[in-house]
mmCIF file of C-alpha atoms in Angstrom:
data_model
loop_
_atom_site.group_PDB
_atom_site.id
_atom_site.type_symbol
_atom_site.label_atom_id
_atom_site.label_comp_id
_atom_site.label_asym_id
_atom_site.label_seq_id
_atom_site.Cartn_x
_atom_site.Cartn_y
_atom_site.Cartn_z
ATOM 1 C CA PRO A 17 -2.500 37.896 -29.440
ATOM 2 C CA THR A 18 -5.564 38.391 -27.325
ATOM 3 C CA GLN A 19 -8.804 36.500 -27.284
ATOM 4 C CA ALA A 20 -12.354 37.796 -27.473
ATOM 5 C CA GLY A 21 -13.563 38.631 -24.003
ATOM 6 C CA GLY A 22 -10.020 39.348 -22.840
ATOM 7 C CA ASP A 23 -7.439 36.944 -21.464
ATOM 8 C CA ALA A 24 -4.032 37.088 -19.882
ATOM 9 C CA LEU A 25 -1.454 35.836 -22.350
ATOM 10 C CA MET A 26 -0.180 33.148 -20.002
ATOM 11 C CA GLY A 27 -2.770 33.413 -17.247
ATOM 12 C CA ASP A 28 -0.107 34.129 -14.627
ATOM 13 C CA GLY A 29 -0.807 37.819 -14.123
ATOM 14 C CA GLN A 30 2.546 38.845 -15.639
ATOM 15 C CA THR A 31 1.663 39.696 -19.219
ATOM 16 C CA GLN A 32 -1.823 40.979 -19.787
ATOM 17 C CA ALA A 33 -3.418 42.252 -22.934
ATOM 18 C CA PRO A 34 -5.538 45.398 -22.857
ATOM 19 C CA GLY A 35 -8.887 44.633 -21.250
ATOM 20 C CA ALA A 36 -7.597 41.337 -19.852
ATOM 21 C CA TRP A 37 -9.057 39.859 -16.690
ATOM 22 C CA GLN A 38 -7.668 41.100 -13.396
ATOM 23 C CA GLN A 39 -6.745 39.079 -10.316
ATOM 24 C CA LEU A 40 -9.226 39.330 -7.425
ATOM 25 C CA GLU A 41 -6.452 40.466 -5.053
ATOM 26 C CA GLN A 42 -6.511 43.869 -6.743
ATOM 27 C CA LEU A 43 -9.748 44.613 -4.856
ATOM 28 C CA GLU A 44 -8.028 44.395 -1.459
ATOM 29 C CA GLY A 45 -8.096 47.646 0.523
ATOM 30 C CA SER A 46 -10.729 50.304 1.231
ATOM 31 C CA GLY A 47 -12.598 48.101 3.682
ATOM 32 C CA ILE A 48 -12.090 44.853 1.724
ATOM 33 C CA ASN A 49 -9.665 42.402 3.348
ATOM 34 C CA ALA A 50 -8.043 39.063 2.476
ATOM 35 C CA ALA A 51 -10.690 37.138 4.434
ATOM 36 C CA ASP A 52 -13.422 38.676 2.250
ATOM 37 C CA LEU A 53 -11.548 37.689 -0.907
ATOM 38 C CA LYS A 54 -11.207 34.129 0.376
ATOM 39 C CA LYS A 55 -14.986 33.924 0.847
ATOM 40 C CA LEU A 56 -15.494 35.199 -2.698
ATOM 41 C CA LYS A 57 -13.115 32.592 -4.124
ATOM 42 C CA GLU A 58 -14.884 29.795 -2.257
ATOM 43 C CA LYS A 59 -18.033 30.777 -4.148
ATOM 44 C CA GLY A 60 -16.296 30.864 -7.533
ATOM 45 C CA PHE A 61 -15.417 34.583 -7.823
ATOM 46 C CA HIS A 62 -11.765 34.590 -8.867
ATOM 47 C CA THR A 63 -11.448 37.802 -10.898
ATOM 48 C CA VAL A 64 -12.406 41.463 -10.591
ATOM 49 C CA GLU A 65 -14.611 40.966 -13.664
ATOM 50 C CA ALA A 66 -16.543 38.155 -11.948
ATOM 51 C CA VAL A 67 -17.408 40.530 -9.101
ATOM 52 C CA ALA A 68 -18.282 43.406 -11.445
ATOM 53 C CA HIS A 69 -20.626 41.186 -13.492
ATOM 54 C CA ALA A 70 -22.366 39.749 -10.422
ATOM 55 C CA THR A 71 -25.669 41.044 -9.073
ATOM 56 C CA ARG A 72 -26.021 42.561 -5.615
ATOM 57 C CA LYS A 73 -28.176 39.571 -4.668
ATOM 58 C CA GLU A 74 -25.515 37.026 -5.697
ATOM 59 C CA LEU A 75 -22.821 38.716 -3.613
ATOM 60 C CA GLY A 76 -25.197 39.270 -0.690
ATOM 61 C CA GLU A 77 -25.881 35.525 -0.484
ATOM 62 C CA ILE A 78 -22.224 34.814 0.373
ATOM 63 C CA LYS A 79 -21.974 34.063 4.071
ATOM 64 C CA GLY A 80 -19.948 36.717 5.921
ATOM 65 C CA ILE A 81 -20.325 39.410 3.228
ATOM 66 C CA SER A 82 -22.547 42.211 4.581
ATOM 67 C CA ASP A 83 -24.684 44.536 2.442
ATOM 68 C CA GLN A 84 -22.236 47.335 3.210
ATOM 69 C CA LYS A 85 -19.340 45.213 2.002
ATOM 70 C CA VAL A 86 -21.270 44.279 -1.156
ATOM 71 C CA ASP A 87 -21.579 47.995 -1.969
ATOM 72 C CA LYS A 88 -17.821 48.466 -1.451
ATOM 73 C CA LEU A 89 -16.971 45.436 -3.615
ATOM 74 C CA LEU A 90 -19.202 46.542 -6.482
ATOM 75 C CA ALA A 91 -18.002 50.142 -6.313
ATOM 76 C CA ALA A 92 -14.346 49.054 -6.431
ATOM 77 C CA ALA A 93 -14.928 46.495 -9.208
ATOM 78 C CA HIS A 94 -16.937 48.883 -11.389
ATOM 79 C CA LYS A 95 -14.081 51.413 -11.211
ATOM 80 C CA MET A 96 -11.683 48.786 -12.597
ATOM 81 C CA VAL A 97 -13.929 47.195 -15.244
ATOM 82 C CA ASP A 98 -15.339 49.100 -18.208
ATOM 83 C CA MET A 99 -19.007 48.111 -18.464
ATOM 84 C CA GLY A 100 -20.279 51.019 -20.548
ATOM 85 C CA PHE A 101 -20.764 51.567 -24.258
ATOM 86 C CA SER A 102 -18.062 51.026 -26.898
ATOM 87 C CA SER A 103 -18.088 51.981 -30.559
ATOM 88 C CA ALA A 104 -18.805 49.309 -33.145
ATOM 89 C CA THR A 105 -15.298 49.967 -34.474
ATOM 90 C CA GLU A 106 -13.743 48.872 -31.165
ATOM 91 C CA ILE A 107 -15.865 45.725 -31.092
ATOM 92 C CA TYR A 108 -14.925 45.010 -34.703
ATOM 93 C CA GLN A 109 -11.222 45.290 -33.842
ATOM 94 C CA GLN A 110 -11.688 42.926 -30.883
ATOM 95 C CA ARG A 111 -13.471 40.455 -33.146
ATOM 96 C CA GLN A 112 -10.522 40.483 -35.546
ATOM 97 C CA GLU A 113 -8.347 39.166 -32.724
ATOM 98 C CA THR A 114 -10.687 36.274 -31.898
ATOM 99 C CA LEU A 115 -8.957 32.913 -32.125
ATOM 100 C CA HIS A 116 -10.543 29.900 -33.821
ATOM 101 C CA LEU A 117 -9.633 26.331 -32.875
ATOM 102 C CA THR A 118 -9.208 23.925 -35.760
ATOM 103 C CA THR A 119 -11.593 20.960 -35.702
ATOM 104 C CA GLY A 120 -9.122 18.710 -37.527
ATOM 105 C CA SER A 121 -11.430 18.689 -40.569
ATOM 106 C CA LYS A 122 -10.633 21.085 -43.406
ATOM 107 C CA ASP A 123 -14.261 21.103 -44.619
ATOM 108 C CA LEU A 124 -15.679 21.747 -41.144
ATOM 109 C CA ASP A 125 -13.150 24.530 -40.494
ATOM 110 C CA GLU A 126 -14.187 26.117 -43.784
ATOM 111 C CA LEU A 127 -17.874 25.918 -42.814
ATOM 112 C CA LEU A 128 -17.098 27.564 -39.452
ATOM 113 C CA ARG A 129 -14.795 30.189 -41.015
ATOM 114 C CA GLY A 130 -11.687 28.994 -39.234
ATOM 115 C CA GLY A 131 -12.975 26.589 -36.584
ATOM 116 C CA ILE A 132 -14.557 26.763 -33.143
ATOM 117 C CA GLU A 133 -14.710 30.375 -31.938
ATOM 118 C CA THR A 134 -13.130 31.320 -28.606
ATOM 119 C CA GLY A 135 -14.940 33.586 -26.152
ATOM 120 C CA SER A 136 -18.368 32.093 -26.879
ATOM 121 C CA ILE A 137 -20.477 28.944 -26.480
ATOM 122 C CA THR A 138 -20.721 26.441 -29.331
ATOM 123 C CA GLU A 139 -23.389 23.754 -29.013
ATOM 124 C CA ILE A 140 -23.092 20.467 -30.910
ATOM 125 C CA PHE A 141 -26.203 18.315 -30.966
ATOM 126 C CA GLY A 142 -27.208 15.115 -32.690
ATOM 127 C CA GLU A 143 -28.002 11.440 -32.184
ATOM 128 C CA PHE A 144 -25.539 8.915 -30.756
ATOM 129 C CA ARG A 145 -22.592 7.975 -32.999
ATOM 130 C CA THR A 146 -22.648 11.199 -35.001
ATOM 131 C CA GLY A 147 -19.148 12.287 -33.928
ATOM 132 C CA LYS A 148 -19.900 14.768 -31.121
ATOM 133 C CA THR A 149 -17.583 13.221 -28.521
ATOM 134 C CA GLN A 150 -14.895 12.500 -31.136
ATOM 135 C CA LEU A 151 -14.804 16.188 -32.069
ATOM 136 C CA CYS A 152 -14.523 17.079 -28.375
ATOM 137 C CA HIS A 153 -11.491 14.785 -28.028
ATOM 138 C CA THR A 154 -9.910 16.311 -31.139
ATOM 139 C CA LEU A 155 -10.395 19.863 -29.813
ATOM 140 C CA CYS A 156 -8.639 18.885 -26.544
ATOM 141 C CA VAL A 157 -5.542 18.262 -28.668
ATOM 142 C CA THR A 158 -5.831 21.069 -31.229
ATOM 143 C CA THR A 159 -6.254 23.768 -28.550
ATOM 144 C CA GLN A 160 -2.679 22.945 -27.494
ATOM 145 C CA LEU A 161 -1.283 23.632 -30.978
ATOM 146 C CA PRO A 162 0.576 26.860 -31.837
ATOM 147 C CA LEU A 163 -1.587 29.784 -33.014
ATOM 148 C CA GLU A 164 -0.379 29.472 -36.616
ATOM 149 C CA GLN A 165 -1.598 25.856 -36.725
ATOM 150 C CA GLY A 166 -5.110 26.712 -35.537
ATOM 151 C CA GLY A 167 -4.531 26.218 -31.824
ATOM 152 C CA ALA A 168 -4.710 28.468 -28.772
ATOM 153 C CA GLU A 169 -1.462 27.429 -27.044
ATOM 154 C CA GLY A 170 -3.527 26.618 -23.979
ATOM 155 C CA LYS A 171 -4.750 23.732 -21.870
ATOM 156 C CA ALA A 172 -8.129 22.023 -22.211
ATOM 157 C CA MET A 173 -10.771 21.250 -19.600
ATOM 158 C CA TYR A 174 -13.221 18.356 -19.982
ATOM 159 C CA ILE A 175 -16.341 17.916 -17.829
ATOM 160 C CA ASP A 176 -17.772 14.478 -18.571
ATOM 161 C CA THR A 177 -21.359 13.639 -17.579
ATOM 162 C CA GLU A 178 -21.737 10.367 -19.473
ATOM 163 C CA GLY A 179 -18.456 8.522 -18.899
ATOM 164 C CA THR A 180 -17.373 8.715 -22.547
ATOM 165 C CA PHE A 181 -13.951 10.390 -22.069
ATOM 166 C CA ARG A 182 -11.091 8.210 -23.352
ATOM 167 C CA PRO A 183 -7.516 9.478 -22.756
ATOM 168 C CA GLU A 184 -6.091 6.823 -25.097
ATOM 169 C CA ARG A 185 -8.016 8.524 -27.923
ATOM 170 C CA LEU A 186 -6.185 11.768 -27.113
ATOM 171 C CA CYS A 187 -2.854 9.959 -27.537
ATOM 172 C CA GLU A 188 -3.918 8.703 -30.983
ATOM 173 C CA ILE A 189 -4.958 12.214 -32.068
ATOM 174 C CA ALA A 190 -1.758 13.734 -30.608
ATOM 175 C CA GLU A 191 0.283 11.346 -32.762
ATOM 176 C CA LYS A 192 -1.510 12.637 -35.860
ATOM 177 C CA TYR A 193 -0.380 16.196 -35.003
ATOM 178 C CA GLY A 194 3.160 15.174 -34.052
ATOM 179 C CA LEU A 195 2.638 15.996 -30.376
ATOM 180 C CA ASP A 196 3.878 14.005 -27.395
ATOM 181 C CA GLY A 197 0.986 11.993 -25.961
ATOM 182 C CA ALA A 198 2.153 12.351 -22.350
ATOM 183 C CA ASP A 199 2.391 16.143 -22.670
ATOM 184 C CA VAL A 200 -1.065 16.327 -24.262
ATOM 185 C CA LEU A 201 -2.606 14.314 -21.409
ATOM 186 C CA ASP A 202 -0.889 16.526 -18.807
ATOM 187 C CA ASN A 203 -2.518 19.558 -20.415
ATOM 188 C CA VAL A 204 -6.085 18.231 -20.173
ATOM 189 C CA ALA A 205 -7.917 18.715 -16.865
ATOM 190 C CA TYR A 206 -10.692 16.138 -16.497
ATOM 191 C CA ALA A 207 -13.647 15.883 -14.102
ATOM 192 C CA ARG A 208 -16.635 13.539 -14.018
ATOM 193 C CA ALA A 209 -19.893 15.288 -13.047
ATOM 194 C CA TYR A 210 -22.299 13.063 -11.104
ATOM 195 C CA ASN A 211 -25.363 15.321 -10.885
ATOM 196 C CA SER A 212 -26.531 18.705 -12.160
ATOM 197 C CA GLU A 213 -25.530 20.510 -8.948
ATOM 198 C CA HIS A 214 -22.036 18.995 -9.116
ATOM 199 C CA GLN A 215 -21.861 20.054 -12.772
ATOM 200 C CA LEU A 216 -22.462 23.687 -11.743
ATOM 201 C CA GLN A 217 -19.997 23.426 -8.845
ATOM 202 C CA LEU A 218 -17.279 22.251 -11.245
ATOM 203 C CA LEU A 219 -17.588 25.540 -13.170
ATOM 204 C CA ALA A 220 -16.710 27.441 -9.981
ATOM 205 C CA GLU A 221 -13.586 25.245 -9.660
ATOM 206 C CA ALA A 222 -12.858 25.825 -13.354
ATOM 207 C CA ALA A 223 -12.820 29.601 -12.817
ATOM 208 C CA GLY A 224 -10.149 29.186 -10.128
ATOM 209 C CA MET A 225 -7.985 27.032 -12.407
ATOM 210 C CA MET A 226 -8.378 29.445 -15.322
ATOM 211 C CA SER A 227 -7.296 32.358 -13.154
ATOM 212 C CA ASP A 228 -4.026 30.507 -12.401
ATOM 213 C CA THR A 229 -3.035 29.084 -15.786
ATOM 214 C CA ARG A 230 -3.923 29.522 -19.452
ATOM 215 C CA PHE A 231 -6.767 27.449 -20.834
ATOM 216 C CA GLY A 232 -8.034 27.661 -24.402
ATOM 217 C CA LEU A 233 -11.040 25.370 -24.158
ATOM 218 C CA ILE A 234 -13.685 23.940 -21.837
ATOM 219 C CA ILE A 235 -15.924 21.060 -22.914
ATOM 220 C CA ILE A 236 -19.117 19.814 -21.266
ATOM 221 C CA ASP A 237 -20.123 16.449 -22.722
ATOM 222 C CA SER A 238 -23.072 16.510 -22.391
ATOM 223 C CA ALA A 239 -24.525 19.683 -20.888
ATOM 224 C CA THR A 240 -28.068 18.351 -20.619
ATOM 225 C CA GLY A 241 -27.752 14.627 -19.869
ATOM 226 C CA LEU A 242 -27.838 14.937 -16.075
ATOM 227 C CA TYR A 243 -30.758 17.375 -16.176
ATOM 228 C CA ARG A 244 -32.888 14.768 -17.931
ATOM 229 C CA THR A 245 -32.395 12.331 -15.045
ATOM 230 C CA ASP A 246 -32.260 14.771 -12.097
ATOM 231 C CA TYR A 247 -35.523 16.441 -13.114
ATOM 232 C CA SER A 248 -38.344 14.312 -14.430
ATOM 233 C CA GLY A 249 -41.857 15.102 -15.603
ATOM 234 C CA ARG A 250 -43.581 18.368 -16.411
ATOM 235 C CA GLY A 251 -43.901 19.213 -12.724
ATOM 236 C CA GLU A 252 -40.134 19.776 -12.471
ATOM 237 C CA LEU A 253 -39.677 21.387 -15.886
ATOM 238 C CA SER A 254 -39.587 24.951 -14.529
ATOM 239 C CA ALA A 255 -36.991 24.081 -11.855
ATOM 240 C CA ARG A 256 -34.899 22.223 -14.446
ATOM 241 C CA GLN A 257 -34.881 25.144 -16.881
ATOM 242 C CA MET A 258 -33.994 27.628 -14.112
ATOM 243 C CA HIS A 259 -31.015 25.527 -12.998
ATOM 244 C CA LEU A 260 -29.926 24.940 -16.590
ATOM 245 C CA ALA A 261 -30.088 28.704 -17.230
ATOM 246 C CA LYS A 262 -27.908 29.308 -14.156
ATOM 247 C CA PHE A 263 -25.359 26.776 -15.405
ATOM 248 C CA LEU A 264 -25.263 28.274 -18.919
ATOM 249 C CA ARG A 265 -24.885 31.780 -17.521
ATOM 250 C CA ALA A 266 -21.888 30.636 -15.441
ATOM 251 C CA LEU A 267 -20.411 29.041 -18.575
ATOM 252 C CA SER A 268 -21.004 32.211 -20.592
ATOM 253 C CA ASN A 269 -19.202 34.186 -17.874
ATOM 254 C CA LEU A 270 -16.166 31.895 -18.202
ATOM 255 C CA ALA A 271 -16.126 32.498 -21.956
ATOM 256 C CA ALA A 272 -16.344 36.269 -21.495
ATOM 257 C CA GLN A 273 -13.811 36.552 -18.656
ATOM 258 C CA PHE A 274 -11.106 34.159 -19.843
ATOM 259 C CA GLY A 275 -11.691 34.131 -23.604
ATOM 260 C CA VAL A 276 -11.929 30.326 -23.738
ATOM 261 C CA ALA A 277 -13.890 28.364 -26.309
ATOM 262 C CA CYS A 278 -16.865 26.716 -24.587
ATOM 263 C CA VAL A 279 -18.119 23.602 -26.361
ATOM 264 C CA ILE A 280 -21.206 21.790 -25.107
ATOM 265 C CA THR A 281 -22.781 18.675 -26.553
ATOM 266 C CA ASN A 282 -26.522 18.141 -26.446
ATOM 267 C CA GLN A 283 -28.893 15.262 -26.970
ATOM 268 C CA VAL A 284 -31.907 15.210 -29.273
ATOM 269 C CA VAL A 285 -35.491 14.071 -28.929
ATOM 270 C CA ALA A 286 -38.047 13.150 -31.547
ATOM 271 C CA GLN A 287 -40.524 15.892 -32.454
ATOM 272 C CA VAL A 288 -44.118 14.764 -32.459
ATOM 273 C CA ASP A 289 -45.712 18.095 -33.376
ATOM 274 C CA GLY A 290 -44.847 17.904 -37.062
ATOM 275 C CA GLY A 291 -42.335 20.798 -36.897
ATOM 276 C CA ALA A 292 -39.471 18.775 -38.338
ATOM 277 C CA SER A 293 -36.104 20.409 -39.047
ATOM 278 C CA PHE A 294 -33.848 19.488 -42.006
ATOM 279 C CA GLY A 295 -36.308 16.850 -43.160
ATOM 280 C CA ASP A 296 -36.161 14.749 -39.991
ATOM 281 C CA ASN A 297 -38.001 14.799 -36.686
ATOM 282 C CA LYS A 298 -35.095 15.449 -34.301
ATOM 283 C CA LYS A 299 -34.737 18.549 -32.163
ATOM 284 C CA PRO A 300 -32.206 19.491 -29.445
ATOM 285 C CA ILE A 301 -33.405 19.325 -25.853
ATOM 286 C CA GLY A 302 -33.225 22.251 -23.423
ATOM 287 C CA GLY A 303 -35.731 24.468 -25.213
ATOM 288 C CA ASN A 304 -35.272 28.236 -25.535
ATOM 289 C CA ILE A 305 -32.898 28.401 -22.544
ATOM 290 C CA ILE A 306 -30.109 26.538 -24.311
ATOM 291 C CA ALA A 307 -31.012 28.017 -27.697
ATOM 292 C CA HIS A 308 -30.467 31.587 -26.460
ATOM 293 C CA ALA A 309 -27.319 30.757 -24.451
ATOM 294 C CA SER A 310 -25.471 29.121 -27.367
ATOM 295 C CA THR A 311 -23.815 31.503 -29.810
ATOM 296 C CA THR A 312 -23.337 28.865 -32.507
ATOM 297 C CA ARG A 313 -25.424 25.676 -32.806
ATOM 298 C CA LEU A 314 -24.193 22.795 -34.954
ATOM 299 C CA TYR A 315 -26.355 19.831 -35.940
ATOM 300 C CA PHE A 316 -24.507 16.540 -36.525
ATOM 301 C CA ARG A 317 -26.193 13.640 -38.297
ATOM 302 C CA LYS A 318 -25.174 10.414 -39.979
ATOM 303 C CA GLY A 319 -24.481 10.501 -43.701
ATOM 304 C CA ARG A 320 -23.774 7.636 -46.069
ATOM 305 C CA GLY A 321 -21.568 4.887 -44.699
ATOM 306 C CA GLU A 322 -19.191 6.314 -42.084
ATOM 307 C CA ASN A 323 -19.614 9.907 -43.238
ATOM 308 C CA ARG A 324 -21.058 12.532 -40.901
ATOM 309 C CA VAL A 325 -22.924 15.688 -41.925
ATOM 310 C CA CYS A 326 -22.743 19.006 -40.016
ATOM 311 C CA LYS A 327 -25.256 21.788 -40.589
ATOM 312 C CA VAL A 328 -25.153 25.239 -38.987
ATOM 313 C CA TYR A 329 -28.463 25.261 -37.097
ATOM 314 C CA ASP A 330 -28.064 28.794 -35.704
ATOM 315 C CA SER A 331 -25.310 31.413 -35.721
ATOM 316 C CA PRO A 332 -25.106 35.234 -35.662
ATOM 317 C CA CYS A 333 -22.422 35.312 -38.362
ATOM 318 C CA LEU A 334 -22.246 31.970 -40.196
ATOM 319 C CA PRO A 335 -24.412 31.253 -43.270
#
């Protein structure tokens, strides 16, 4: 089975599905040498697709890559990557092969028509204690399940910005699914992000890891927390939104290139302009930048007692 956006079946370059990502080494030759490829990898370009999707400006900013070499790289990459039009029928067939990761909740899976979609960004926002981080922990386990059980048979990646990752919770969830806790932990790559620049840098490292082994999921919990502290006041709002847009674009590229499910959590703020949603005054932070980058947006809130309510806030295909 393939994933939306294309992915190597095992990520080792041996068995690739049609339209799967291609190793960067395939660009070597015709004036492009191993030293050039090394410079590209240091900047987070690990596949032919990453080069093909990059702008001339992005490649030109890499130290040691001349304008002439940029032209050669783009020409070679564009020959190997189809970036033109496709028929709606082809896209429809690709969509039929899209994997969905089970959330561990039958009702939530039903609402999402199978679970969390791979190859796109899903945003989960809500107040504290609404279950956002718990769902992230559950997905780290379910992505390792066989395809027929709602998994992706892949590893999980967890970028933590708030210090809420708990490996012991993964062991408890693994037990529920009959999986070995030690194996589950080995298959989760964890990194703590300490500032917004580090958060972006970790995505470049993630691309390198995904080009070497199969991952089914990447989680950023939370995507916006560090931006709220690194950039303060209206004077820095423009710079914050530009950096956030850059981060979300890099995340979207990972989803497209490697077919992984990208799950980001987001915080909420109180609305004071009277434009309340769902009968309350909470809205997700990040503005239009994060709204446009996320394919599916889920709103979590507290229900009665220990129950939690999920509403589809925005989606191109869900009701």
